[in-house]
Amino acid sequence: MFDSTSPWWSDAVIYQVYPRSFRDSNSDGIGDLQGVIAGLPYLSALGVDAIWLSPFFKTPNKDGGYDVSDPRDVDSMYGTVADAQALIGQAHELGIKVIFDIVPNHFSSEHVWFKEALSSEPGSLERARFHFAEGKGEGGNTPPNNWESLFNGPAWSRVFEKDGKPGQWYLHLFDSSQPDLNWENTEVREDFEKTIRFWLDKGLDGFRIDVAHGMFKSDITQDHRDPKALTRALRVDLGGMDLEVRKALLSDIPFFGQPGSHDIYRAWRKIFDSYEQP
């Protein structure tokens, strides 16, 4: 039974929109925010309560837009911030709530922060926003640990320092163009709160959190007992793993489900609660 005192999202019907393929408003072959706006009457006719938009933020688009180079700007292929705000307003006129993706696990390597990190010294405040570490073995030629990327291969890439020599390594659980953020860093937390307020100020109703369980990592100097098997366990599309073996691997993941994430989300909840919820 519907409870009018429950939050709207507790029993809402939510329709996912992938802007790039939903509707193209200017015939350039790429869907855009104006196309989503044009499709709102159709979505309203379906009777949905809310729409969730996959990322349309500024991006080099190496991972379908989940490599965000500026979460407070709209990529030109999709439109402008004004288009995003117009979408929210027109959806609300039709009684539709709007949810955007937010990607807290990593930024794009094109984000200004990572560019600053690459041009800064090891141990700098700029590098502290990410997970940089010295390599192991002779000359630091071996990654800091043996973790694997979910996109296959090592979860670490080495950078060249300002003197042109190979230097530290940075962690990326996904593509090498997606350096993981360090959520122990206060600056990272404050920047995401700024992003949340930026979109809430424009009327946004909520966020879908990408890789919500992956923000905190255990000791990044420690190897995993079987990194290849762990990757296989996490990627169910690979198949072919004994259920009990898979359960054992998933019970102890050094980079997912670590303590800390819930504290972040409680802080975000307080921000949402400070805005009037229609």
mmCIF file of C-alpha atoms in Angstrom:
data_model
loop_
_atom_site.group_PDB
_atom_site.id
_atom_site.type_symbol
_atom_site.label_atom_id
_atom_site.label_comp_id
_atom_site.label_asym_id
_atom_site.label_seq_id
_atom_site.Cartn_x
_atom_site.Cartn_y
_atom_site.Cartn_z
ATOM 1 C CA MET A 1 0.000 0.000 0.000
ATOM 2 C CA PHE A 2 1.292 3.485 -0.862
ATOM 3 C CA ASP A 3 2.445 5.444 2.164
ATOM 4 C CA SER A 4 2.303 9.199 1.530
ATOM 5 C CA THR A 5 4.789 9.775 4.356
ATOM 6 C CA SER A 6 7.496 7.670 2.687
ATOM 7 C CA PRO A 7 10.259 9.315 0.645
ATOM 8 C CA TRP A 8 9.271 9.552 -3.019
ATOM 9 C CA TRP A 9 12.124 7.307 -4.089
ATOM 10 C CA SER A 10 11.133 4.405 -1.838
ATOM 11 C CA ASP A 11 8.568 3.068 -4.304
ATOM 12 C CA ALA A 12 9.203 5.104 -7.467
ATOM 13 C CA VAL A 13 9.287 3.686 -10.984
ATOM 14 C CA ILE A 14 12.595 4.923 -12.411
ATOM 15 C CA TYR A 15 13.454 4.901 -16.120
ATOM 16 C CA GLN A 16 17.125 4.976 -17.133
ATOM 17 C CA VAL A 17 18.043 7.322 -19.970
ATOM 18 C CA TYR A 18 21.377 6.977 -21.770
ATOM 19 C CA PRO A 19 21.531 10.462 -23.306
ATOM 20 C CA ARG A 20 23.912 9.558 -26.125
ATOM 21 C CA SER A 21 21.449 7.131 -27.708
ATOM 22 C CA PHE A 22 18.059 8.335 -26.428
ATOM 23 C CA ARG A 23 17.223 11.131 -28.877
ATOM 24 C CA ASP A 24 19.256 13.379 -31.162
ATOM 25 C CA SER A 25 17.893 16.934 -31.406
ATOM 26 C CA ASN A 26 20.351 18.377 -33.937
ATOM 27 C CA SER A 27 20.973 15.471 -36.352
ATOM 28 C CA ASP A 28 24.670 15.145 -35.538
ATOM 29 C CA GLY A 29 24.267 11.445 -34.776
ATOM 30 C CA ILE A 30 24.644 11.834 -31.009
ATOM 31 C CA GLY A 31 21.792 12.009 -28.523
ATOM 32 C CA ASP A 32 21.751 15.098 -26.337
ATOM 33 C CA LEU A 33 19.964 16.843 -23.488
ATOM 34 C CA GLN A 34 17.629 18.734 -25.797
ATOM 35 C CA GLY A 35 16.681 15.346 -27.201
ATOM 36 C CA VAL A 36 15.857 14.121 -23.699
ATOM 37 C CA ILE A 37 13.726 17.229 -23.170
ATOM 38 C CA ALA A 38 11.853 16.489 -26.394
ATOM 39 C CA GLY A 39 11.212 12.958 -25.157
ATOM 40 C CA LEU A 40 9.807 13.958 -21.780
ATOM 41 C CA PRO A 41 6.125 13.775 -22.888
ATOM 42 C CA TYR A 42 6.766 10.193 -24.028
ATOM 43 C CA LEU A 43 8.334 9.328 -20.680
ATOM 44 C CA SER A 44 5.421 10.973 -18.888
ATOM 45 C CA ALA A 45 2.979 8.876 -20.926
ATOM 46 C CA LEU A 46 4.777 5.755 -19.717
ATOM 47 C CA GLY A 47 3.840 6.739 -16.170
ATOM 48 C CA VAL A 48 7.355 6.808 -14.773
ATOM 49 C CA ASP A 49 7.987 8.649 -11.513
ATOM 50 C CA ALA A 50 11.597 9.559 -12.230
ATOM 51 C CA ILE A 51 14.335 9.357 -14.843
ATOM 52 C CA TRP A 52 17.954 8.499 -14.187
ATOM 53 C CA LEU A 53 20.441 9.940 -16.669
ATOM 54 C CA SER A 54 23.747 8.222 -17.312
ATOM 55 C CA PRO A 55 26.748 10.607 -17.312
ATOM 56 C CA PHE A 56 26.688 13.558 -19.693
ATOM 57 C CA PHE A 57 29.391 15.525 -17.900
ATOM 58 C CA LYS A 58 32.589 16.768 -19.505
ATOM 59 C CA THR A 59 34.600 13.708 -20.547
ATOM 60 C CA PRO A 60 37.135 12.346 -23.034
ATOM 61 C CA ASN A 61 34.604 9.490 -23.318
ATOM 62 C CA LYS A 62 36.973 6.552 -22.954
ATOM 63 C CA ASP A 63 34.471 4.672 -20.768
ATOM 64 C CA GLY A 64 31.042 5.742 -21.941
ATOM 65 C CA GLY A 65 31.234 8.993 -19.999
ATOM 66 C CA TYR A 66 32.084 7.348 -16.679
ATOM 67 C CA ASP A 67 35.517 8.956 -17.035
ATOM 68 C CA VAL A 68 34.466 12.400 -15.832
ATOM 69 C CA SER A 69 36.839 15.318 -16.323
ATOM 70 C CA ASP A 70 34.481 17.921 -14.807
ATOM 71 C CA PRO A 71 31.358 16.829 -12.862
ATOM 72 C CA ARG A 72 30.062 20.398 -12.726
ATOM 73 C CA ASP A 73 30.006 20.914 -16.471
ATOM 74 C CA VAL A 74 28.161 19.343 -19.400
ATOM 75 C CA ASP A 75 30.113 17.890 -22.289
ATOM 76 C CA SER A 76 29.557 19.912 -25.455
ATOM 77 C CA MET A 77 28.340 16.831 -27.336
ATOM 78 C CA TYR A 78 25.296 16.800 -25.025
ATOM 79 C CA GLY A 79 24.648 20.527 -24.608
ATOM 80 C CA THR A 80 25.152 22.942 -21.749
ATOM 81 C CA VAL A 81 24.520 23.341 -18.036
ATOM 82 C CA ALA A 82 21.551 25.515 -19.008
ATOM 83 C CA ASP A 83 20.155 22.554 -20.985
ATOM 84 C CA ALA A 84 20.529 20.310 -17.937
ATOM 85 C CA GLN A 85 18.701 22.826 -15.760
ATOM 86 C CA ALA A 86 15.952 23.212 -18.379
ATOM 87 C CA LEU A 87 15.572 19.430 -18.471
ATOM 88 C CA ILE A 88 15.087 19.326 -14.706
ATOM 89 C CA GLY A 89 12.523 22.125 -14.803
ATOM 90 C CA GLN A 90 10.486 20.683 -17.672
ATOM 91 C CA ALA A 91 10.547 17.201 -16.153
ATOM 92 C CA HIS A 92 9.191 18.640 -12.913
ATOM 93 C CA GLU A 93 6.372 20.324 -14.816
ATOM 94 C CA LEU A 94 5.362 16.840 -15.978
ATOM 95 C CA GLY A 95 5.631 15.403 -12.474
ATOM 96 C CA ILE A 96 8.875 13.550 -13.196
ATOM 97 C CA LYS A 97 11.797 13.569 -10.767
ATOM 98 C CA VAL A 98 15.343 13.671 -12.150
ATOM 99 C CA ILE A 99 18.382 11.700 -10.996
ATOM 100 C CA PHE A 100 21.927 12.096 -12.342
ATOM 101 C CA ASP A 101 24.836 9.685 -12.109
ATOM 102 C CA ILE A 102 27.715 10.614 -9.824
ATOM 103 C CA VAL A 103 31.069 8.834 -10.078
ATOM 104 C CA PRO A 104 33.021 9.097 -6.795
ATOM 105 C CA ASN A 105 35.505 6.243 -7.283
ATOM 106 C CA HIS A 106 37.607 7.993 -9.898
ATOM 107 C CA PHE A 107 38.108 10.978 -12.170
ATOM 108 C CA SER A 108 39.283 11.050 -15.751
ATOM 109 C CA SER A 109 43.006 11.471 -16.266
ATOM 110 C CA GLU A 110 41.961 14.662 -18.102
ATOM 111 C CA HIS A 111 40.619 16.192 -14.892
ATOM 112 C CA VAL A 112 42.608 19.239 -13.818
ATOM 113 C CA TRP A 113 43.482 17.542 -10.524
ATOM 114 C CA PHE A 114 45.253 14.646 -12.198
ATOM 115 C CA LYS A 115 47.127 16.966 -14.524
ATOM 116 C CA GLU A 116 48.279 18.867 -11.430
ATOM 117 C CA ALA A 117 49.303 15.594 -9.799
ATOM 118 C CA LEU A 118 51.437 14.607 -12.771
ATOM 119 C CA SER A 119 53.224 17.954 -12.738
ATOM 120 C CA SER A 120 53.830 17.811 -8.968
ATOM 121 C CA GLU A 121 56.416 16.048 -6.839
ATOM 122 C CA PRO A 122 55.888 12.703 -5.073
ATOM 123 C CA GLY A 123 54.348 13.331 -1.657
ATOM 124 C CA SER A 124 52.696 16.564 -2.794
ATOM 125 C CA LEU A 125 49.191 17.671 -1.836
ATOM 126 C CA GLU A 126 48.208 17.318 -5.489
ATOM 127 C CA ARG A 127 49.129 13.632 -5.541
ATOM 128 C CA ALA A 128 47.444 13.034 -2.193
ATOM 129 C CA ARG A 129 44.040 13.409 -3.919
ATOM 130 C CA PHE A 130 44.735 10.070 -5.645
ATOM 131 C CA HIS A 131 46.527 6.846 -4.744
ATOM 132 C CA PHE A 132 50.166 7.334 -5.712
ATOM 133 C CA ALA A 133 52.809 4.984 -4.348
ATOM 134 C CA GLU A 134 56.376 3.895 -4.916
ATOM 135 C CA GLY A 135 56.943 0.679 -6.805
ATOM 136 C CA LYS A 136 58.539 -2.428 -5.388
ATOM 137 C CA GLY A 137 61.733 -4.202 -6.370
ATOM 138 C CA GLU A 138 64.847 -2.877 -8.082
ATOM 139 C CA GLY A 139 64.275 0.640 -9.326
ATOM 140 C CA GLY A 140 60.635 0.492 -8.222
ATOM 141 C CA ASN A 141 59.820 -1.346 -11.440
ATOM 142 C CA THR A 142 57.109 -3.536 -9.900
ATOM 143 C CA PRO A 143 53.666 -2.108 -9.013
ATOM 144 C CA PRO A 144 53.014 -1.372 -5.316
ATOM 145 C CA ASN A 145 50.787 -4.452 -5.087
ATOM 146 C CA ASN A 146 49.435 -7.187 -7.341
ATOM 147 C CA TRP A 147 45.843 -5.982 -7.648
ATOM 148 C CA GLU A 148 44.246 -6.288 -11.062
ATOM 149 C CA SER A 149 42.046 -3.846 -12.910
ATOM 150 C CA LEU A 150 38.475 -4.936 -13.534
ATOM 151 C CA PHE A 151 39.232 -4.071 -17.148
ATOM 152 C CA ASN A 152 42.107 -6.627 -17.043
ATOM 153 C CA GLY A 153 45.808 -6.100 -16.488
ATOM 154 C CA PRO A 154 47.519 -4.435 -13.519
ATOM 155 C CA ALA A 155 45.521 -1.923 -11.464
ATOM 156 C CA TRP A 156 48.563 0.365 -11.472
ATOM 157 C CA SER A 157 50.228 2.551 -14.084
ATOM 158 C CA ARG A 158 53.612 4.224 -13.746
ATOM 159 C CA VAL A 159 54.192 7.903 -14.427
ATOM 160 C CA PHE A 160 57.233 9.751 -15.660
ATOM 161 C CA GLU A 161 58.466 12.407 -13.275
ATOM 162 C CA LYS A 162 59.523 15.919 -14.257
ATOM 163 C CA ASP A 163 63.104 14.738 -14.812
ATOM 164 C CA GLY A 164 61.825 12.319 -17.448
ATOM 165 C CA LYS A 165 62.563 9.214 -15.385
ATOM 166 C CA PRO A 166 59.986 6.538 -14.417
ATOM 167 C CA GLY A 167 58.559 7.405 -11.023
ATOM 168 C CA GLN A 168 55.581 6.571 -8.854
ATOM 169 C CA TRP A 169 52.599 4.425 -9.728
ATOM 170 C CA TYR A 170 48.915 5.391 -9.470
ATOM 171 C CA LEU A 171 45.962 3.128 -8.769
ATOM 172 C CA HIS A 172 43.104 2.614 -11.240
ATOM 173 C CA LEU A 173 40.615 -0.188 -10.584
ATOM 174 C CA PHE A 174 39.233 0.389 -14.063
ATOM 175 C CA ASP A 175 40.930 1.891 -17.132
ATOM 176 C CA SER A 176 44.309 3.591 -16.784
ATOM 177 C CA SER A 177 42.559 6.811 -17.828
ATOM 178 C CA GLN A 178 40.452 6.597 -14.639
ATOM 179 C CA PRO A 179 42.721 7.208 -11.629
ATOM 180 C CA ASP A 180 41.080 6.271 -8.331
ATOM 181 C CA LEU A 181 40.430 9.080 -5.881
ATOM 182 C CA ASN A 182 41.694 8.970 -2.302
ATOM 183 C CA TRP A 183 38.643 9.328 -0.068
ATOM 184 C CA GLU A 184 40.800 9.681 3.023
ATOM 185 C CA ASN A 185 41.582 13.123 1.593
ATOM 186 C CA THR A 186 39.421 15.961 2.930
ATOM 187 C CA GLU A 187 39.753 17.922 -0.307
ATOM 188 C CA VAL A 188 38.141 15.061 -2.256
ATOM 189 C CA ARG A 189 35.202 14.958 0.141
ATOM 190 C CA GLU A 190 34.708 18.713 -0.010
ATOM 191 C CA ASP A 191 34.853 18.764 -3.802
ATOM 192 C CA PHE A 192 32.121 16.145 -4.148
ATOM 193 C CA GLU A 193 29.933 17.987 -1.668
ATOM 194 C CA LYS A 194 30.419 21.046 -3.869
ATOM 195 C CA THR A 195 29.283 18.999 -6.890
ATOM 196 C CA ILE A 196 26.206 17.747 -5.037
ATOM 197 C CA ARG A 197 25.190 21.261 -4.035
ATOM 198 C CA PHE A 198 25.877 22.556 -7.565
ATOM 199 C CA TRP A 199 23.227 20.252 -9.031
ATOM 200 C CA LEU A 200 20.804 20.422 -6.110
ATOM 201 C CA ASP A 201 20.816 24.205 -6.525
ATOM 202 C CA LYS A 202 19.545 23.587 -10.041
ATOM 203 C CA GLY A 203 16.640 21.487 -8.796
ATOM 204 C CA LEU A 204 18.045 17.966 -9.103
ATOM 205 C CA ASP A 205 16.187 15.338 -7.066
ATOM 206 C CA GLY A 206 18.901 12.769 -6.495
ATOM 207 C CA PHE A 207 21.974 10.850 -7.580
ATOM 208 C CA ARG A 208 22.655 7.283 -8.582
ATOM 209 C CA ILE A 209 26.113 6.472 -7.182
ATOM 210 C CA ASP A 210 28.438 4.586 -9.512
ATOM 211 C CA VAL A 211 30.773 2.030 -7.868
ATOM 212 C CA ALA A 212 29.201 3.070 -4.573
ATOM 213 C CA HIS A 213 31.075 0.370 -2.661
ATOM 214 C CA GLY A 214 34.526 1.162 -4.036
ATOM 215 C CA MET A 215 35.545 4.496 -2.580
ATOM 216 C CA PHE A 216 37.816 3.222 0.191
ATOM 217 C CA LYS A 217 40.704 0.773 -0.125
ATOM 218 C CA SER A 218 42.600 -1.338 2.356
ATOM 219 C CA ASP A 219 46.398 -1.175 2.576
ATOM 220 C CA ILE A 220 47.548 -0.498 -0.987
ATOM 221 C CA THR A 221 51.000 -1.920 -0.246
ATOM 222 C CA GLN A 222 49.595 -5.412 0.396
ATOM 223 C CA ASP A 223 49.251 -8.073 -2.283
ATOM 224 C CA HIS A 224 46.060 -10.091 -2.708
ATOM 225 C CA ARG A 225 46.252 -13.855 -2.331
ATOM 226 C CA ASP A 226 44.822 -14.489 -5.829
ATOM 227 C CA PRO A 227 44.161 -11.301 -7.815
ATOM 228 C CA LYS A 228 43.299 -13.037 -11.097
ATOM 229 C CA ALA A 229 40.690 -15.205 -9.396
ATOM 230 C CA LEU A 230 39.268 -12.154 -7.622
ATOM 231 C CA THR A 231 38.835 -10.339 -10.933
ATOM 232 C CA ARG A 232 37.080 -13.393 -12.328
ATOM 233 C CA ALA A 233 34.809 -13.554 -9.284
ATOM 234 C CA LEU A 234 33.883 -9.900 -9.634
ATOM 235 C CA ARG A 235 33.214 -10.146 -13.357
ATOM 236 C CA VAL A 236 30.345 -12.610 -13.527
ATOM 237 C CA ASP A 237 30.378 -12.264 -17.317
ATOM 238 C CA LEU A 238 33.528 -14.413 -17.322
ATOM 239 C CA GLY A 239 31.680 -17.305 -15.676
ATOM 240 C CA GLY A 240 33.120 -20.757 -15.008
ATOM 241 C CA MET A 241 33.851 -20.393 -11.274
ATOM 242 C CA ASP A 242 32.755 -22.680 -8.467
ATOM 243 C CA LEU A 243 30.105 -20.921 -6.372
ATOM 244 C CA GLU A 244 31.806 -21.573 -3.033
ATOM 245 C CA VAL A 245 35.162 -20.380 -4.359
ATOM 246 C CA ARG A 246 33.529 -17.241 -5.667
ATOM 247 C CA LYS A 247 31.755 -16.578 -2.355
ATOM 248 C CA ALA A 248 35.049 -16.923 -0.466
ATOM 249 C CA LEU A 249 36.779 -14.450 -2.773
ATOM 250 C CA LEU A 250 33.942 -11.927 -2.578
ATOM 251 C CA SER A 251 33.924 -12.067 1.231
ATOM 252 C CA ASP A 252 37.286 -10.319 1.397
ATOM 253 C CA ILE A 253 37.786 -7.702 -1.326
ATOM 254 C CA PRO A 254 40.526 -5.190 -0.452
ATOM 255 C CA PHE A 255 39.038 -2.384 -2.566
ATOM 256 C CA PHE A 256 35.269 -2.889 -2.262
ATOM 257 C CA GLY A 257 33.047 -2.718 0.801
ATOM 258 C CA GLN A 258 35.710 -1.209 3.038
ATOM 259 C CA PRO A 259 34.756 0.909 6.084
ATOM 260 C CA GLY A 260 34.165 4.579 5.402
ATOM 261 C CA SER A 261 31.668 4.759 2.564
ATOM 262 C CA HIS A 262 28.612 4.907 4.801
ATOM 263 C CA ASP A 263 29.997 7.934 6.628
ATOM 264 C CA ILE A 264 30.289 9.739 3.298
ATOM 265 C CA TYR A 265 26.743 8.869 2.306
ATOM 266 C CA ARG A 266 25.398 9.990 5.686
ATOM 267 C CA ALA A 267 27.067 13.355 5.091
ATOM 268 C CA TRP A 268 25.500 13.520 1.623
ATOM 269 C CA ARG A 269 22.114 12.639 3.117
ATOM 270 C CA LYS A 270 22.400 15.632 5.430
ATOM 271 C CA ILE A 271 23.051 17.859 2.443
ATOM 272 C CA PHE A 272 19.941 16.534 0.693
ATOM 273 C CA ASP A 273 17.882 16.956 3.846
ATOM 274 C CA SER A 274 18.931 20.606 4.004
ATOM 275 C CA TYR A 275 17.087 21.193 0.703
ATOM 276 C CA GLU A 276 13.326 21.316 0.564
ATOM 277 C CA GLN A 277 12.074 18.108 -0.980
ATOM 278 C CA PRO A 278 8.929 18.676 -3.075
#
